Tab-separated table of C-alpha atoms in Angstrom:
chain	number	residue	atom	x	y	z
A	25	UNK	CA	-0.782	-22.309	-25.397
A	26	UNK	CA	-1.368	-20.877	-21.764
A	27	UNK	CA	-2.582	-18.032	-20.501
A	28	UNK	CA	-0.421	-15.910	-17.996
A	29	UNK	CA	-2.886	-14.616	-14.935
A	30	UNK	CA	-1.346	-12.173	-12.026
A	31	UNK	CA	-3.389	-13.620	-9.218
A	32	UNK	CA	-4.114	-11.769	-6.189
A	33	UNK	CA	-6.248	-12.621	-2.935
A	34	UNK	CA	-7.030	-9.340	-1.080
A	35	UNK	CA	-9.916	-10.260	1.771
A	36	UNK	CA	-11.618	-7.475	3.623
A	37	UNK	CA	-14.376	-7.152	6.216
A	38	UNK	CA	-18.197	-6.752	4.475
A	39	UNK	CA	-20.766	-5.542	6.716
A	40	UNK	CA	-23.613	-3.254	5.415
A	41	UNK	CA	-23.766	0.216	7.229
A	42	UNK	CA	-27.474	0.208	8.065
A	43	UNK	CA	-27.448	4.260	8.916
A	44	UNK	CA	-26.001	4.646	5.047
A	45	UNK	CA	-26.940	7.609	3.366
A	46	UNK	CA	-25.208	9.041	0.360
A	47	UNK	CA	-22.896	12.388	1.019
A	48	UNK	CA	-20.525	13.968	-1.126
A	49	UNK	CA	-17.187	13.376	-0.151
A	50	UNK	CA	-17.591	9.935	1.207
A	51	UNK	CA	-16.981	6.335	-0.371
A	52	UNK	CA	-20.140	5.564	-1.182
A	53	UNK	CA	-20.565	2.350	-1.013
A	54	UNK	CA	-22.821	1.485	1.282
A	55	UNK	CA	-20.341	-0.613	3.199
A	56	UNK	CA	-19.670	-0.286	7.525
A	57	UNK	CA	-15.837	1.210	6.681
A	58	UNK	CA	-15.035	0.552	10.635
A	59	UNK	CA	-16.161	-3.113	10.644
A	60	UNK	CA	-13.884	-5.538	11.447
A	61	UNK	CA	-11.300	-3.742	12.053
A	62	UNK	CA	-9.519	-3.985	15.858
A	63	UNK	CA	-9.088	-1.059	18.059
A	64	UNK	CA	-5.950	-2.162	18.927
A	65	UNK	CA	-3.420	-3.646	16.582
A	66	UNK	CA	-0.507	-6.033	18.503
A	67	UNK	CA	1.963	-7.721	16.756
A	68	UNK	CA	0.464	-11.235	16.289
A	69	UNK	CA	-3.044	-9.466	15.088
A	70	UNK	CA	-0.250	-7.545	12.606
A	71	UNK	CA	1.613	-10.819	11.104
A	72	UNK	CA	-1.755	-12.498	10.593
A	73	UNK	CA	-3.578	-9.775	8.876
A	74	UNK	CA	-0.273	-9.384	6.290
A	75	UNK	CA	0.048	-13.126	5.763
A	76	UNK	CA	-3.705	-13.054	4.670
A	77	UNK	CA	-2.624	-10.808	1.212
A	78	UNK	CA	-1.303	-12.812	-1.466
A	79	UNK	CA	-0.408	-12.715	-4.758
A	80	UNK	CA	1.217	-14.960	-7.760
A	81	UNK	CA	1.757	-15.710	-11.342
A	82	UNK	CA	-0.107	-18.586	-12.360
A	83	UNK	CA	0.442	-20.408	-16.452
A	84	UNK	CA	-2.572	-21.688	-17.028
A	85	UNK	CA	-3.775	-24.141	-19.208
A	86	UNK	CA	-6.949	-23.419	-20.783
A	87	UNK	CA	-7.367	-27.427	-22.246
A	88	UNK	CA	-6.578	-29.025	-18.873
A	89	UNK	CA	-8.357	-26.317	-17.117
A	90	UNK	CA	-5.521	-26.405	-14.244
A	91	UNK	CA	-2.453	-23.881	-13.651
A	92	UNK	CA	1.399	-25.825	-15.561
A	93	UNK	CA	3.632	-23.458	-13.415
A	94	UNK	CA	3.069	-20.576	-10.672
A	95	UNK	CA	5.244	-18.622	-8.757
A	96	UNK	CA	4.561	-17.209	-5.361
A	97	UNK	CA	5.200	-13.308	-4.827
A	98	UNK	CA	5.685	-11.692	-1.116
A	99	UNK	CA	2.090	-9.271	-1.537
A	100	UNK	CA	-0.483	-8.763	-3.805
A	101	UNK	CA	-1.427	-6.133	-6.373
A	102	UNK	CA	1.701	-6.972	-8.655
A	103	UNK	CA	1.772	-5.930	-12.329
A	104	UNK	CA	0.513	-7.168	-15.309
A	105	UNK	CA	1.921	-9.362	-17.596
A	106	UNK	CA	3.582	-9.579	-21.136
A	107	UNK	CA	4.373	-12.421	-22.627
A	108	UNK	CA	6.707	-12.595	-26.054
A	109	UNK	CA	6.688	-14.962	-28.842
A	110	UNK	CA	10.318	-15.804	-27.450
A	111	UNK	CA	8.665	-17.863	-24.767
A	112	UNK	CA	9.481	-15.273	-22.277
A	113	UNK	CA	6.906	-13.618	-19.703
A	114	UNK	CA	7.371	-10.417	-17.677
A	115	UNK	CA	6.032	-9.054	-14.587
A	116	UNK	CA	6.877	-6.516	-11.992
A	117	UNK	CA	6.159	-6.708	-9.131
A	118	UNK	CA	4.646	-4.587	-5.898
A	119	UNK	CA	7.844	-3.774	-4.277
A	120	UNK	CA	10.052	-2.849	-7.494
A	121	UNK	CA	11.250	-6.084	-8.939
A	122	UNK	CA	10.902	-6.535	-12.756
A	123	UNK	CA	11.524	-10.154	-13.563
A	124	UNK	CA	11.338	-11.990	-16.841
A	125	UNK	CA	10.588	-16.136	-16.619
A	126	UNK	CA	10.659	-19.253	-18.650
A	127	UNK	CA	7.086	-19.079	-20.359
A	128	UNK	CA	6.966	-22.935	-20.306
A	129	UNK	CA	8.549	-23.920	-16.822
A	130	UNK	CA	8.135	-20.718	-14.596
A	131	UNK	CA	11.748	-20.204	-14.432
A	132	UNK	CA	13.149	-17.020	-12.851
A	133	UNK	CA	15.570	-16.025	-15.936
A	134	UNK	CA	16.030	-12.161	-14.918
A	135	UNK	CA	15.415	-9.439	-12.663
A	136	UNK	CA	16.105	-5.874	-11.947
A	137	UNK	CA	15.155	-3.617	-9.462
A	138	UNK	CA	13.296	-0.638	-10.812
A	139	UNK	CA	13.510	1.598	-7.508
A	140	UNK	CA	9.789	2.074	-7.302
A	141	UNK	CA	6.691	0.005	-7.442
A	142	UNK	CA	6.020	-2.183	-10.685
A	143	UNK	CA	2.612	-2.663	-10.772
A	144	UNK	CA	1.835	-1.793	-14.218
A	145	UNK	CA	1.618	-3.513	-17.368
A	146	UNK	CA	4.737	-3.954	-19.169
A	147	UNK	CA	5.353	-3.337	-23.196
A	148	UNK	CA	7.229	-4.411	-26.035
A	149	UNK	CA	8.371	-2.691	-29.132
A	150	UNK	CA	11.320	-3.035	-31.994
A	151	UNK	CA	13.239	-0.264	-33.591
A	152	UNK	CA	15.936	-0.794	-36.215
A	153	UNK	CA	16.374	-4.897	-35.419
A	154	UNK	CA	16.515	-4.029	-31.484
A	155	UNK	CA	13.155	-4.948	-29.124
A	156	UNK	CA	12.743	-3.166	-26.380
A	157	UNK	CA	10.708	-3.938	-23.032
A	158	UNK	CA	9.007	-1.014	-20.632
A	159	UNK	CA	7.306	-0.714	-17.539
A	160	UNK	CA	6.050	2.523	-15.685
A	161	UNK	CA	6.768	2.759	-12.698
A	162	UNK	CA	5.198	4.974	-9.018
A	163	UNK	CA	3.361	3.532	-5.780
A	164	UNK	CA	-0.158	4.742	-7.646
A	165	UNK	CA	-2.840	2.447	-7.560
A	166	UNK	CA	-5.968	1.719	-5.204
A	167	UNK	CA	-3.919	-0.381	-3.092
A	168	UNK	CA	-1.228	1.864	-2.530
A	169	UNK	CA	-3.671	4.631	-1.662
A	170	UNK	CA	-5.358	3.219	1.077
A	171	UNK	CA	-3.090	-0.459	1.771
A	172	UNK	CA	-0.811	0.638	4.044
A	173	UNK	CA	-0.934	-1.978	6.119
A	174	UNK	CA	-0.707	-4.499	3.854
A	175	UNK	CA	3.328	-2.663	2.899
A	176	UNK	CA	6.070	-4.645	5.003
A	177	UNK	CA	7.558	-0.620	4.751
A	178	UNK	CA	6.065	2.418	3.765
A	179	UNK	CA	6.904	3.928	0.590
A	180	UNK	CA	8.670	7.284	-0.489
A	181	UNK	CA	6.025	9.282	-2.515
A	182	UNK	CA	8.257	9.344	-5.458
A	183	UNK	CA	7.847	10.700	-8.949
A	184	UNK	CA	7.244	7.694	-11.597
A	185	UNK	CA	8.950	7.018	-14.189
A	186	UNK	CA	9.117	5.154	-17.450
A	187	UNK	CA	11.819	2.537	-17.536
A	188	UNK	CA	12.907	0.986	-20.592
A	189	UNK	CA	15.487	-2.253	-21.310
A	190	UNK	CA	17.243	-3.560	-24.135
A	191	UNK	CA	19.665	-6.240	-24.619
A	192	UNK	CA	23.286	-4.390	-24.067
A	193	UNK	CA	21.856	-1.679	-22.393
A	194	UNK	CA	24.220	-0.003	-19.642
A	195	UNK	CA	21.917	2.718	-18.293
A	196	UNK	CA	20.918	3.071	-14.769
A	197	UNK	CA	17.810	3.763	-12.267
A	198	UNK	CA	18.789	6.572	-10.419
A	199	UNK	CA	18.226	6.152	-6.888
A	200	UNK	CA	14.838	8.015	-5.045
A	201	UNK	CA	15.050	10.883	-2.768
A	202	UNK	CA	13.932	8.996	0.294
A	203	UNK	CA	12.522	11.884	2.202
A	204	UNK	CA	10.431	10.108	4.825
A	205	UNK	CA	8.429	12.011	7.979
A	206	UNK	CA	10.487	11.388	11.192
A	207	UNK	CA	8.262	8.230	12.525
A	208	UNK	CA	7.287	9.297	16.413
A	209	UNK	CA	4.351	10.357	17.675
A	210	UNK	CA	4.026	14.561	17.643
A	211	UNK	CA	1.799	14.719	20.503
A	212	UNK	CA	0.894	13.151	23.847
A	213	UNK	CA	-2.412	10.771	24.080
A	214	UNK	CA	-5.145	12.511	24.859
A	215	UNK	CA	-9.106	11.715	24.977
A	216	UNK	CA	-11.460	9.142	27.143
A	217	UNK	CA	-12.428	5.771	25.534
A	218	UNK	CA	-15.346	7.450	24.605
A	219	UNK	CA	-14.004	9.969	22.340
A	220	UNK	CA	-11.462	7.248	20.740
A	221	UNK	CA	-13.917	5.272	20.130
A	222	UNK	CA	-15.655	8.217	18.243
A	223	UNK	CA	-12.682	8.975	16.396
A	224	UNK	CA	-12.583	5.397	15.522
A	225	UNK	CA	-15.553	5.221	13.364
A	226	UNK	CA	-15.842	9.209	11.812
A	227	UNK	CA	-11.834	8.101	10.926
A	228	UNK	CA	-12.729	4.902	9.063
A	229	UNK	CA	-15.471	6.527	7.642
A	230	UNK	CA	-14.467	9.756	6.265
A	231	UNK	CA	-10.897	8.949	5.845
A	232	UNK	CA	-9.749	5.571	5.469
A	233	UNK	CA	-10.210	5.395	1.960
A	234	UNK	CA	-7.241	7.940	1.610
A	235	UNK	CA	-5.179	7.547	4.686
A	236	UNK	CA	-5.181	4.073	5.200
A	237	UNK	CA	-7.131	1.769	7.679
A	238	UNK	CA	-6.214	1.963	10.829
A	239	UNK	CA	-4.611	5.650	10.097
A	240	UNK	CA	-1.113	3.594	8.563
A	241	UNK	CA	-0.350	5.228	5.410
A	242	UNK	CA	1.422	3.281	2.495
A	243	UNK	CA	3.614	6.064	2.016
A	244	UNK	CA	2.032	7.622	-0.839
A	245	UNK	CA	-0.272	10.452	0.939
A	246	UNK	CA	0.688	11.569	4.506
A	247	UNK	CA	0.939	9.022	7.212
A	248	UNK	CA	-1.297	11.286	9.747
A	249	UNK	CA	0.431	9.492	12.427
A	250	UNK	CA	3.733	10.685	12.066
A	251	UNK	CA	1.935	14.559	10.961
A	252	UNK	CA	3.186	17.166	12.863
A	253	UNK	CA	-0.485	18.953	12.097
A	254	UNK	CA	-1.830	15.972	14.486
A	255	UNK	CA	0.209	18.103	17.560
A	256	UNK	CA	-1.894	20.761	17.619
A	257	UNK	CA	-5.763	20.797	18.155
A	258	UNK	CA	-5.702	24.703	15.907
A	259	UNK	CA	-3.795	23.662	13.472
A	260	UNK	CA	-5.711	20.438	12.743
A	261	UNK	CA	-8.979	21.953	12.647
A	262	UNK	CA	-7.464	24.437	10.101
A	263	UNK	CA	-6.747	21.639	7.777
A	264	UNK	CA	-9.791	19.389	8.402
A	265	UNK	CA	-12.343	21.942	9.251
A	266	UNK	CA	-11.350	24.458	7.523
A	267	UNK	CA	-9.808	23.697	4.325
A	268	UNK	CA	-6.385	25.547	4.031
A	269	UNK	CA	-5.133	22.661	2.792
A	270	UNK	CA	-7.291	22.448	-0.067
A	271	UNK	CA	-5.192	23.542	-2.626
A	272	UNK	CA	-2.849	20.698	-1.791
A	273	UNK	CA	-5.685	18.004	-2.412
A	274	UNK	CA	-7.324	17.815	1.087
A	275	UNK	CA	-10.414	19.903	1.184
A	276	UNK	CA	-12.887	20.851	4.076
A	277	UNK	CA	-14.833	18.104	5.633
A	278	UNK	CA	-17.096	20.646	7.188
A	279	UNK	CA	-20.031	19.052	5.764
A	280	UNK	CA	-19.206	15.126	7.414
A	281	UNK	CA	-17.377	16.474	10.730
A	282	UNK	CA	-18.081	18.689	13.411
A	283	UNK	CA	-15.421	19.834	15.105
A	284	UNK	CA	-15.906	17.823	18.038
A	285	UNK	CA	-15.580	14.764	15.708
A	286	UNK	CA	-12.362	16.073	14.180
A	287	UNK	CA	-10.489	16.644	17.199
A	288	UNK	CA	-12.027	12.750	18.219
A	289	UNK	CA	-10.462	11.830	15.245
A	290	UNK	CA	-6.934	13.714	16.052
A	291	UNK	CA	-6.951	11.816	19.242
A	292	UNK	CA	-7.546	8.055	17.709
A	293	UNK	CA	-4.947	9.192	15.234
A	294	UNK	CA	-2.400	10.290	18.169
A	295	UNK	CA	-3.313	6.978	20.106
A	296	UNK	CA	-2.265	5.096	16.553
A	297	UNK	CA	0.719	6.841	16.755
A	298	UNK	CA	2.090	5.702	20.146
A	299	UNK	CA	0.628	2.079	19.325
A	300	UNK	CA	2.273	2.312	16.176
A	301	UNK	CA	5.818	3.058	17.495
A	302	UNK	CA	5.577	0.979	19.950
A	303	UNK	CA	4.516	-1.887	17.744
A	304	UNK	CA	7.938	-0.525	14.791
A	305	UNK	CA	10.058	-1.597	18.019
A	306	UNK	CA	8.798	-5.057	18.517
A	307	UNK	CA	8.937	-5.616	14.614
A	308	UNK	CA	12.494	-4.325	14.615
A	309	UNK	CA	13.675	-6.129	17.516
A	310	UNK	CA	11.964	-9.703	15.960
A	311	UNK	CA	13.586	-9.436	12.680
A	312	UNK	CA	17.079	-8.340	14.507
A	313	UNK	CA	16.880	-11.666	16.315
A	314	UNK	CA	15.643	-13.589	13.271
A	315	UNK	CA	18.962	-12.126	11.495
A	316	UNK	CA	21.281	-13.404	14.516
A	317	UNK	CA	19.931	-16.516	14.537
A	318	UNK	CA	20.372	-16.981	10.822
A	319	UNK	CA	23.321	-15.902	10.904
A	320	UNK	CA	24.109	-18.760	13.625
A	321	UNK	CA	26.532	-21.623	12.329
C-alpha cells in the first residue's frame, strides 16, 4: 500500500523581466532569462550549481503520511515508475540505467544499461504466459533541451529506441554512434566587455531555451561553443540572420536580433568557449587525481 513518487528538485533563478513584451519566437514567459546567472563560470561556481539538482525514488506511505524507503539518484529528471503486483518497481534513470527494486524495502534487485537516457515511463505486458517490461529510450525531454549544465557529460544526439526485457532474454543494446563535435574553441576571443555583456543577455534571451544556459549544450542540439559556424562572423549571420538553416530547425531571428546583437552574441558564445575548455581541463585533471588517490593503498 505505497505509492512510488520519482522526486526531483530542479531550482532556478525567478526574476520578472520588467521590459517584457510578448514576440513570436521567444519563451514567453515573462521571466528575466539572464538573471542569476554568472558571467563567468569557475569550477567551484560549477560543482555547486550541479550539486543543487537532485533527484530520487521515494515509497511513500499514504496512512503515515511519511516516505518507508528512498533511494538517492546522481541528477534529476529520471523516469517514471511501474510498479508490478510482484512487489517489484522500475525506473530508469537520466543517464541510461534501468533498475528494478524491492517494492517493500527499496532494494536494488537489477539493472541494465540501456545506452541512452531512461527518462520515460516504463510498461508491462504478457503474451503466451511470458510478461514483458519496456522503456523508450532518447535524451528528449525539457531538461535535456536546455539542461546542459546540469549533464556531468554531454550526450550523443542519438536515435531512441524502444527496449524491451523478458526473463531469459539474450538480446543486446547495440552500442551508439558517438559522433561528438571536436570540443575547442573555433575562433579567437573577440569583443569589449561591452559587447559581451550584450551578447550575454540577447543570448539568454533568445536562445537559452534551446541551447542551453550559459551557451553549454546537453548534447542533444548543437553545443554553439564547439560550432565551427561560431568562427566566422558571415557565416553566422547566415544562420542567425538569415535563416539558411531553417530547414534544419533553426529559423531567422531577424525579427529579435539585429545584426549587431548577433555577432554580440557570437562573441559571448566564443568567450564561453575558451572558458569552457579551460574549465574541461581543471575538471579532468580533479577527477584524474581523485582516481590516483583512490586508487592509493
Amino acid at each position: 500500500n505505497l505509492a512510488y513518487i520519482p522526486a526531483q528538485e530542479v531550482p532556478d533563478f525567478y526574476a520578472s523581466d520588467r521590459l517584457f513584451n510578448a514576440r513570436s519566437q521567444s519563451w514567453n514567459t515573462g521571466t528575466n532569462l539572464a538573471a542569476g546567472l554568472p558571467m563567468d563560470l569557475d569550477l567551484a561556481t560549477a560543482m555547486a550549481l550541479r550539486a543543487t539538482l537532485k533527484g530520487r525514488l521515494i515509497a511513500w506511505d499514504p496512512i503515515t503520511q511519511s516516505a518507508r524507503w528512498s533511494v538517492e539518484h546522481s541528477n534529476a529528471w529520471n523516469g517514471g515508475v511501474l510498479s508490478t503486483a510482484g512487489g517489484l518497481v522500475f525506473q530508469g534513470r537520466l543517464e541510461g540505467e534501468f533498475a528494478a527494486y524491492n517494492a517493500a524495502t527499496g532494494e536494488k534487485l537489477w539493472h541494465q544499461n540501456v545506452k541512452s537516457g531512461a527518462a520515460s515511463g516504463p510498461g508491462t505486458y504478457q503474451i503466451d504466459g511470458d510478461q514483458y517490461v519496456t522503456i523508450t529510450t532518447g535524451w528528449g525531454s525539457a531538461y535535456a533541451l536546455a539542461g546542459g549544465s546540469a549533464y556531468d557529460q554531454p550526450v550523443p544526439p542519438i536515435v531512441g529506441k524502444v527496449v524491451t526485457f523478458k526473463l531469459g532474454a539474450t538480446g543486446t543494446i547495440p552500442d551508439p554512434n558517438l559522433v561528438m563535435a571536436p570540443r575547442t574553441p573555433k575562433a579567437e576571443r573577440f569583443g569589449d566587455a561591452e559587447m559581451i555583456q550584450l551578447g550575454f543577455e540577447q543570448y539568454h534571451f533568445n536562445c537559452r531555451v534551446c541551447h542551453g544556459p550559459l551557451a553549454i549544450s546537453s548534447g542533444v542540439l548543437p553545443d554553439l561553443r564547439w560550432s565551427s559556424i561560431s568562427a566566422s562572423a558571415e557565416a553566422w549571420q547566415a544562420v542567425v540572420i538569415d535563416g539558411v538553416l531553417a530547414d534544419n530547425g533553426m529559423v531567422s531571428f531577424s525579427d529579435s536580433l539585429s545584426r549587431t546583437d548577433a555577432e554580440a552574441v557570437r562573441a559571448y558564445v566564443i568567450k564561453q568557449a575558451h572558458d569552457g575548455a579551460a574549465l574541461e581541463a581543471e575538471v579532468a585533471a580533479l577527477m584524474a587525481a581523485q582516481a590516483a588517490e583512490a586508487a592509493q593503498p
